[in-house]
Amino acid sequence: MDLKTAQITSNQIVCHSDTQITLENDMNVPDSKPDIDKIIKIKGTLDYFILYASNDDIVPIHNLSGSINFDESVGLDNVSEGDEINCHFEIDDCQANLINSRKLSINAIIEIHCCKPKSVYYEAVSSMVSDDETDNLNLDGLYSKMKTVTYTHLVIQKNDIHRIFEELTLPKAKPSIASVLYYNIRPLNIQTKVVEDGVRLMGDLNVFVLYTPENEERSLEYFETEVSFDEIINCNDCNEDMIPDIDVSVGTRELSSKPDEDGENRIVNFELTLKLQMKFYENREAQILDDAYSTAMELEPVKEKMLLNKLIMKNQSSLRLSEQISLESPDKILQICNATGKITIDEQQIVDGGIHLDGVLLLDILYMTENDVSPLSIERAVLPFSHTIEI
């Protein structure tokens, strides 16, 4: 008697570790820069960029940039050199505080999440075949019971980096650029769709540029627009029947200005890199032996417990937040330049019919004021929210 087997694959996490590190650095203002009166905004990952206001210069708004290097060890059990480790980090908090008008301190808290994935292969009996084709297993006293198992199988796993390069021209109503003070490039409404041998990546890019104009009428100017993109990312052997799990995150951002045909600085070049972590699954079924007995021979089935992955449901959910915010600053708003937000999930809980989330939206509102001495300011707000994703 021969036993035919079916191989069933399960993807499991062998070990994981969460670590929090604190980065600190003091920064002196270069001699070429004026004193700091008020810090307006700081952005960055490990590279930081600071926008600040000064009362000691004709131009009231300036910027600084720098970086903090770090080397951290994360403890993980059951790992050895050469193992594949998935690492993800996020900035939990990043602040710049004035020590004096010529020195400031940078403090950042970074959360690091590491895990070691592993594919486990099970060999399960799919059928019993007699050595002699004339034999009848049932007549020989051998009886079997089969069952169907369903599982979600990881077919393709791939990481990719996609670069988006665009060239924009300032509107005619905007003055030419003397120097770029601050910029931000944010992807919005990102959607992915699996096509034959590829992934269609769609969305919008919000581009914001704060700059000093070449004319002397105003000391500060800004430009904001949205750019749509629709690209195909190559991924061999994937197809529309597969179940995608695609995570898109922002890599590097670069922006600069250059002269147009008339020699005026009115063209803005920018490049944004998007990092894609792509997994493609298939739902599969397998007929395997559940039990067997014999009235003609001694039979001892060998059983093993299998841990299988199974996709129960996949769902997208959206939430609209609306709230009025009162300014703490005495300066009145002349124009709202730019607003950015960060979502923080404080608690998630499985409830009847879905997953309940509690969190906050950390909102930064950059605006121009009616105060000529301090023409730029920022308002920060914390908006709590609750939401249930239907599952």
Short mmCIF file of N, CA, C and O in Angstrom, two decimals, residues 118-208:
data_model
loop_
_atom_site.label_atom_id
_atom_site.label_comp_id
_atom_site.label_asym_id
_atom_site.label_seq_id
_atom_site.Cartn_x
_atom_site.Cartn_y
_atom_site.Cartn_z
N LYS A 118 8.34 32.63 9.22
CA LYS A 118 8.78 31.28 8.88
C LYS A 118 7.66 30.55 8.15
O LYS A 118 6.49 30.66 8.52
N SER A 119 8.02 29.85 7.10
CA SER A 119 7.07 29.00 6.38
C SER A 119 7.16 27.58 6.90
O SER A 119 8.26 26.99 6.92
N VAL A 120 6.04 27.04 7.36
CA VAL A 120 5.99 25.69 7.90
C VAL A 120 5.29 24.80 6.87
O VAL A 120 4.21 25.14 6.37
N TYR A 121 5.92 23.68 6.54
CA TYR A 121 5.38 22.77 5.53
C TYR A 121 4.88 21.49 6.20
O TYR A 121 5.61 20.84 6.96
N TYR A 122 3.62 21.16 5.93
CA TYR A 122 3.02 19.94 6.47
C TYR A 122 2.82 18.93 5.34
O TYR A 122 2.41 19.30 4.24
N GLU A 123 3.12 17.68 5.64
CA GLU A 123 2.84 16.58 4.70
C GLU A 123 1.62 15.82 5.24
O GLU A 123 1.68 15.22 6.30
N ALA A 124 0.54 15.89 4.49
CA ALA A 124 -0.71 15.23 4.91
C ALA A 124 -1.08 14.18 3.88
O ALA A 124 -0.93 14.39 2.67
N VAL A 125 -1.60 13.03 4.34
CA VAL A 125 -2.01 11.95 3.44
C VAL A 125 -3.24 12.39 2.67
O VAL A 125 -4.25 12.80 3.24
N SER A 126 -3.15 12.32 1.33
CA SER A 126 -4.28 12.71 0.48
C SER A 126 -5.03 11.51 -0.07
O SER A 126 -6.20 11.63 -0.43
N SER A 127 -4.37 10.35 -0.15
CA SER A 127 -5.06 9.14 -0.61
C SER A 127 -4.22 7.93 -0.28
O SER A 127 -3.00 8.03 -0.07
N MET A 128 -4.88 6.74 -0.22
CA MET A 128 -4.19 5.46 0.01
C MET A 128 -4.40 4.59 -1.22
O MET A 128 -5.53 4.39 -1.67
N VAL A 129 -3.31 4.11 -1.76
CA VAL A 129 -3.35 3.33 -2.99
C VAL A 129 -2.73 1.98 -2.74
O VAL A 129 -1.67 1.86 -2.11
N SER A 130 -3.38 0.93 -3.24
CA SER A 130 -2.87 -0.43 -3.08
C SER A 130 -1.69 -0.65 -4.00
O SER A 130 -1.64 -0.11 -5.12
N ASP A 131 -0.72 -1.43 -3.55
CA ASP A 131 0.41 -1.80 -4.40
C ASP A 131 -0.05 -2.61 -5.60
O ASP A 131 0.50 -2.50 -6.70
N ASP A 132 -1.08 -3.41 -5.41
CA ASP A 132 -1.61 -4.27 -6.47
C ASP A 132 -2.91 -3.66 -6.97
O ASP A 132 -3.85 -3.47 -6.20
N GLU A 133 -2.97 -3.29 -8.24
CA GLU A 133 -4.15 -2.62 -8.78
C GLU A 133 -5.40 -3.48 -8.66
O GLU A 133 -6.51 -2.98 -8.70
N THR A 134 -5.23 -4.80 -8.52
CA THR A 134 -6.40 -5.68 -8.42
C THR A 134 -6.95 -5.72 -7.01
O THR A 134 -8.04 -6.22 -6.78
N ASP A 135 -6.16 -5.21 -6.05
CA ASP A 135 -6.62 -5.22 -4.66
C ASP A 135 -7.75 -4.23 -4.47
O ASP A 135 -7.79 -3.17 -5.08
N ASN A 136 -8.66 -4.55 -3.59
CA ASN A 136 -9.72 -3.64 -3.19
C ASN A 136 -9.55 -3.38 -1.70
O ASN A 136 -9.67 -4.29 -0.88
N LEU A 137 -9.20 -2.13 -1.38
CA LEU A 137 -8.84 -1.84 0.01
C LEU A 137 -10.00 -2.11 0.96
O LEU A 137 -9.82 -2.63 2.05
N ASN A 138 -11.21 -1.78 0.53
CA ASN A 138 -12.35 -2.02 1.40
C ASN A 138 -12.57 -3.53 1.62
O ASN A 138 -12.90 -3.95 2.72
N LEU A 139 -12.36 -4.32 0.55
CA LEU A 139 -12.52 -5.75 0.70
C LEU A 139 -11.45 -6.34 1.61
O LEU A 139 -11.67 -7.34 2.27
N ASP A 140 -10.27 -5.71 1.62
CA ASP A 140 -9.21 -6.18 2.51
C ASP A 140 -9.41 -5.72 3.95
O ASP A 140 -8.56 -5.98 4.80
N GLY A 141 -10.46 -4.96 4.21
CA GLY A 141 -10.74 -4.54 5.58
C GLY A 141 -10.11 -3.21 5.96
O GLY A 141 -9.97 -2.92 7.15
N LEU A 142 -9.69 -2.41 4.99
CA LEU A 142 -9.09 -1.10 5.28
C LEU A 142 -10.09 -0.01 4.91
O LEU A 142 -10.58 0.04 3.79
N TYR A 143 -10.40 0.85 5.86
CA TYR A 143 -11.40 1.88 5.65
C TYR A 143 -10.81 3.26 6.01
O TYR A 143 -10.03 3.37 6.97
N SER A 144 -11.18 4.27 5.27
CA SER A 144 -10.62 5.61 5.49
C SER A 144 -11.73 6.65 5.48
O SER A 144 -12.78 6.47 4.84
N LYS A 145 -11.46 7.75 6.17
CA LYS A 145 -12.37 8.88 6.21
C LYS A 145 -11.58 10.13 5.79
O LYS A 145 -10.56 10.45 6.39
N MET A 146 -12.05 10.82 4.75
CA MET A 146 -11.37 12.01 4.24
C MET A 146 -12.08 13.27 4.73
O MET A 146 -13.26 13.24 5.10
N LYS A 147 -11.36 14.38 4.71
CA LYS A 147 -11.98 15.67 5.03
C LYS A 147 -11.32 16.76 4.18
O LYS A 147 -10.21 16.61 3.68
N THR A 148 -12.05 17.85 4.03
CA THR A 148 -11.56 18.99 3.23
C THR A 148 -11.09 20.09 4.17
O THR A 148 -11.82 20.50 5.08
N VAL A 149 -9.87 20.55 3.95
CA VAL A 149 -9.34 21.70 4.71
C VAL A 149 -9.18 22.87 3.74
O VAL A 149 -8.76 22.71 2.60
N THR A 150 -9.56 24.06 4.19
CA THR A 150 -9.39 25.28 3.40
C THR A 150 -8.37 26.17 4.11
O THR A 150 -8.39 26.29 5.34
N TYR A 151 -7.52 26.78 3.34
CA TYR A 151 -6.48 27.64 3.93
C TYR A 151 -6.08 28.70 2.90
O TYR A 151 -6.34 28.59 1.70
N THR A 152 -5.44 29.76 3.41
CA THR A 152 -4.97 30.85 2.57
C THR A 152 -3.46 30.70 2.39
O THR A 152 -2.72 30.72 3.37
N HIS A 153 -3.05 30.55 1.15
CA HIS A 153 -1.66 30.23 0.84
C HIS A 153 -0.94 31.46 0.29
O HIS A 153 -1.44 32.16 -0.60
N LEU A 154 0.25 31.76 0.85
CA LEU A 154 1.08 32.86 0.36
C LEU A 154 1.79 32.40 -0.91
O LEU A 154 2.63 31.50 -0.87
N VAL A 155 1.45 33.04 -2.04
CA VAL A 155 2.00 32.64 -3.33
C VAL A 155 3.24 33.46 -3.67
O VAL A 155 4.28 32.92 -4.09
N ILE A 156 3.16 34.79 -3.53
CA ILE A 156 4.25 35.69 -3.91
C ILE A 156 4.48 36.69 -2.79
O ILE A 156 3.54 37.23 -2.21
N GLN A 157 5.75 36.93 -2.49
CA GLN A 157 6.12 37.97 -1.54
C GLN A 157 7.25 38.79 -2.17
O GLN A 157 8.28 38.24 -2.56
N LYS A 158 7.04 40.11 -2.26
CA LYS A 158 8.01 40.94 -2.97
C LYS A 158 8.02 42.34 -2.39
O LYS A 158 6.98 42.90 -2.05
N ASN A 159 9.22 42.93 -2.27
CA ASN A 159 9.38 44.33 -1.88
C ASN A 159 9.88 45.12 -3.09
O ASN A 159 10.71 44.62 -3.87
N ASP A 160 9.39 46.34 -3.21
CA ASP A 160 9.78 47.16 -4.36
C ASP A 160 9.80 48.62 -3.93
O ASP A 160 9.20 49.02 -2.94
N ILE A 161 10.55 49.43 -4.70
CA ILE A 161 10.61 50.88 -4.50
C ILE A 161 10.20 51.54 -5.80
O ILE A 161 10.75 51.24 -6.86
N HIS A 162 9.22 52.43 -5.72
CA HIS A 162 8.73 53.12 -6.91
C HIS A 162 8.98 54.61 -6.76
O HIS A 162 8.64 55.22 -5.74
N ARG A 163 9.59 55.21 -7.77
CA ARG A 163 9.92 56.64 -7.76
C ARG A 163 8.97 57.41 -8.66
O ARG A 163 8.73 57.02 -9.80
N ILE A 164 8.45 58.51 -8.12
CA ILE A 164 7.58 59.40 -8.89
C ILE A 164 8.30 60.73 -9.04
O ILE A 164 8.64 61.40 -8.05
N PHE A 165 8.56 61.13 -10.28
CA PHE A 165 9.25 62.39 -10.56
C PHE A 165 8.31 63.28 -11.37
O PHE A 165 7.74 62.85 -12.37
N GLU A 166 8.13 64.51 -10.91
CA GLU A 166 7.25 65.44 -11.60
C GLU A 166 7.90 66.82 -11.67
O GLU A 166 8.76 67.18 -10.85
N GLU A 167 7.46 67.58 -12.65
CA GLU A 167 7.93 68.96 -12.84
C GLU A 167 6.71 69.87 -12.92
O GLU A 167 5.81 69.65 -13.74
N LEU A 168 6.64 70.87 -12.03
CA LEU A 168 5.51 71.78 -11.95
C LEU A 168 5.95 73.20 -12.26
O LEU A 168 7.10 73.57 -12.01
N THR A 169 5.03 73.99 -12.77
CA THR A 169 5.29 75.40 -13.04
C THR A 169 4.40 76.24 -12.14
O THR A 169 3.20 75.97 -11.99
N LEU A 170 4.97 77.28 -11.52
CA LEU A 170 4.19 78.14 -10.64
C LEU A 170 3.07 78.83 -11.42
O LEU A 170 3.26 79.21 -12.59
N PRO A 171 1.91 79.01 -10.81
CA PRO A 171 0.86 79.79 -11.45
C PRO A 171 1.33 81.22 -11.72
O PRO A 171 2.22 81.74 -11.04
N LYS A 172 0.72 81.86 -12.72
CA LYS A 172 1.15 83.21 -13.11
C LYS A 172 0.97 84.21 -11.98
O LYS A 172 1.70 85.21 -11.90
N ALA A 173 0.00 83.96 -11.11
CA ALA A 173 -0.25 84.91 -10.01
C ALA A 173 0.80 84.82 -8.91
O ALA A 173 0.86 85.71 -8.04
N LYS A 174 1.61 83.79 -8.93
CA LYS A 174 2.62 83.60 -7.89
C LYS A 174 3.96 84.19 -8.34
O LYS A 174 4.36 84.04 -9.50
N PRO A 175 4.68 84.86 -7.41
CA PRO A 175 6.00 85.40 -7.76
C PRO A 175 7.04 84.29 -7.87
O PRO A 175 6.83 83.18 -7.39
N SER A 176 8.16 84.60 -8.50
CA SER A 176 9.24 83.64 -8.67
C SER A 176 9.87 83.30 -7.33
O SER A 176 9.76 84.03 -6.34
N ILE A 177 10.58 82.15 -7.29
CA ILE A 177 11.17 81.64 -6.05
C ILE A 177 12.59 82.16 -5.89
O ILE A 177 13.42 82.01 -6.80
N ALA A 178 12.85 82.78 -4.74
CA ALA A 178 14.22 83.16 -4.40
C ALA A 178 14.90 82.00 -3.67
O ALA A 178 16.02 81.61 -4.02
N SER A 179 14.24 81.44 -2.67
CA SER A 179 14.77 80.27 -1.97
C SER A 179 13.62 79.50 -1.34
O SER A 179 12.64 80.11 -0.86
N VAL A 180 13.72 78.17 -1.33
CA VAL A 180 12.71 77.31 -0.73
C VAL A 180 12.99 77.21 0.77
O VAL A 180 14.07 76.81 1.18
N LEU A 181 11.98 77.57 1.57
CA LEU A 181 12.12 77.50 3.02
C LEU A 181 11.67 76.16 3.58
O LEU A 181 12.28 75.61 4.49
N TYR A 182 10.59 75.62 3.02
CA TYR A 182 10.00 74.40 3.56
C TYR A 182 9.14 73.78 2.48
O TYR A 182 8.52 74.47 1.67
N TYR A 183 9.10 72.44 2.46
CA TYR A 183 8.21 71.76 1.52
C TYR A 183 7.72 70.46 2.16
O TYR A 183 8.34 69.92 3.07
N ASN A 184 6.61 69.98 1.63
CA ASN A 184 6.06 68.70 2.08
C ASN A 184 5.36 68.04 0.89
O ASN A 184 4.64 68.71 0.14
N ILE A 185 5.60 66.75 0.72
CA ILE A 185 4.97 65.97 -0.34
C ILE A 185 4.29 64.79 0.31
O ILE A 185 4.94 63.95 0.93
N ARG A 186 2.95 64.74 0.18
CA ARG A 186 2.18 63.69 0.86
C ARG A 186 1.34 62.92 -0.13
O ARG A 186 0.61 63.52 -0.93
N PRO A 187 1.38 61.60 -0.09
CA PRO A 187 0.45 60.82 -0.92
C PRO A 187 -0.94 60.79 -0.30
O PRO A 187 -1.09 60.68 0.92
N LEU A 188 -1.96 60.89 -1.14
CA LEU A 188 -3.35 60.87 -0.68
C LEU A 188 -4.15 59.88 -1.52
O LEU A 188 -3.85 59.66 -2.70
N ASN A 189 -5.15 59.28 -0.89
CA ASN A 189 -6.11 58.41 -1.60
C ASN A 189 -5.41 57.31 -2.41
O ASN A 189 -5.76 57.05 -3.57
N ILE A 190 -4.42 56.67 -1.81
CA ILE A 190 -3.69 55.63 -2.54
C ILE A 190 -4.57 54.39 -2.70
O ILE A 190 -5.17 53.91 -1.73
N GLN A 191 -4.62 53.87 -3.92
CA GLN A 191 -5.36 52.65 -4.22
C GLN A 191 -4.46 51.71 -5.02
O GLN A 191 -3.63 52.15 -5.81
N THR A 192 -4.63 50.43 -4.79
CA THR A 192 -3.88 49.43 -5.53
C THR A 192 -4.86 48.42 -6.13
O THR A 192 -5.89 48.11 -5.54
N LYS A 193 -4.51 47.93 -7.31
CA LYS A 193 -5.33 46.95 -7.99
C LYS A 193 -4.42 45.96 -8.70
O LYS A 193 -3.50 46.36 -9.41
N VAL A 194 -4.65 44.68 -8.48
CA VAL A 194 -3.83 43.64 -9.10
C VAL A 194 -4.26 43.47 -10.56
O VAL A 194 -5.45 43.33 -10.86
N VAL A 195 -3.27 43.51 -11.46
CA VAL A 195 -3.50 43.24 -12.88
C VAL A 195 -2.58 42.09 -13.28
O VAL A 195 -1.81 41.57 -12.46
N GLU A 196 -2.66 41.66 -14.52
CA GLU A 196 -1.83 40.55 -14.97
C GLU A 196 -0.36 40.94 -14.93
O GLU A 196 0.06 41.91 -15.56
N ASP A 197 0.43 40.21 -14.12
CA ASP A 197 1.87 40.42 -13.98
C ASP A 197 2.21 41.83 -13.47
O ASP A 197 3.24 42.40 -13.82
N GLY A 198 1.34 42.40 -12.63
CA GLY A 198 1.65 43.71 -12.11
C GLY A 198 0.61 44.22 -11.12
O GLY A 198 -0.42 43.59 -10.87
N VAL A 199 0.91 45.37 -10.56
CA VAL A 199 0.02 46.05 -9.62
C VAL A 199 -0.17 47.47 -10.12
O VAL A 199 0.80 48.19 -10.40
N ARG A 200 -1.42 47.88 -10.23
CA ARG A 200 -1.73 49.25 -10.62
C ARG A 200 -1.77 50.11 -9.37
O ARG A 200 -2.53 49.83 -8.43
N LEU A 201 -0.95 51.16 -9.34
CA LEU A 201 -0.83 52.06 -8.19
C LEU A 201 -1.39 53.41 -8.57
O LEU A 201 -0.90 54.06 -9.50
N MET A 202 -2.44 53.85 -7.86
CA MET A 202 -3.13 55.09 -8.19
C MET A 202 -3.25 55.96 -6.94
O MET A 202 -3.28 55.46 -5.82
N GLY A 203 -3.32 57.28 -7.16
CA GLY A 203 -3.50 58.18 -6.05
C GLY A 203 -3.18 59.62 -6.42
O GLY A 203 -3.02 59.96 -7.60
N ASP A 204 -3.09 60.47 -5.41
CA ASP A 204 -2.76 61.88 -5.59
C ASP A 204 -1.59 62.24 -4.68
O ASP A 204 -1.40 61.63 -3.62
N LEU A 205 -0.84 63.25 -5.09
CA LEU A 205 0.25 63.79 -4.28
C LEU A 205 -0.07 65.24 -3.95
O LEU A 205 -0.31 66.06 -4.85
N ASN A 206 -0.10 65.56 -2.66
CA ASN A 206 -0.26 66.93 -2.21
C ASN A 206 1.13 67.55 -2.08
O ASN A 206 1.96 67.06 -1.31
N VAL A 207 1.39 68.60 -2.86
CA VAL A 207 2.70 69.25 -2.87
C VAL A 207 2.55 70.65 -2.29
O VAL A 207 1.76 71.46 -2.80
N PHE A 208 3.29 70.92 -1.23
CA PHE A 208 3.25 72.23 -0.57
C PHE A 208 4.67 72.80 -0.52
O PHE A 208 5.61 72.11 -0.11
#
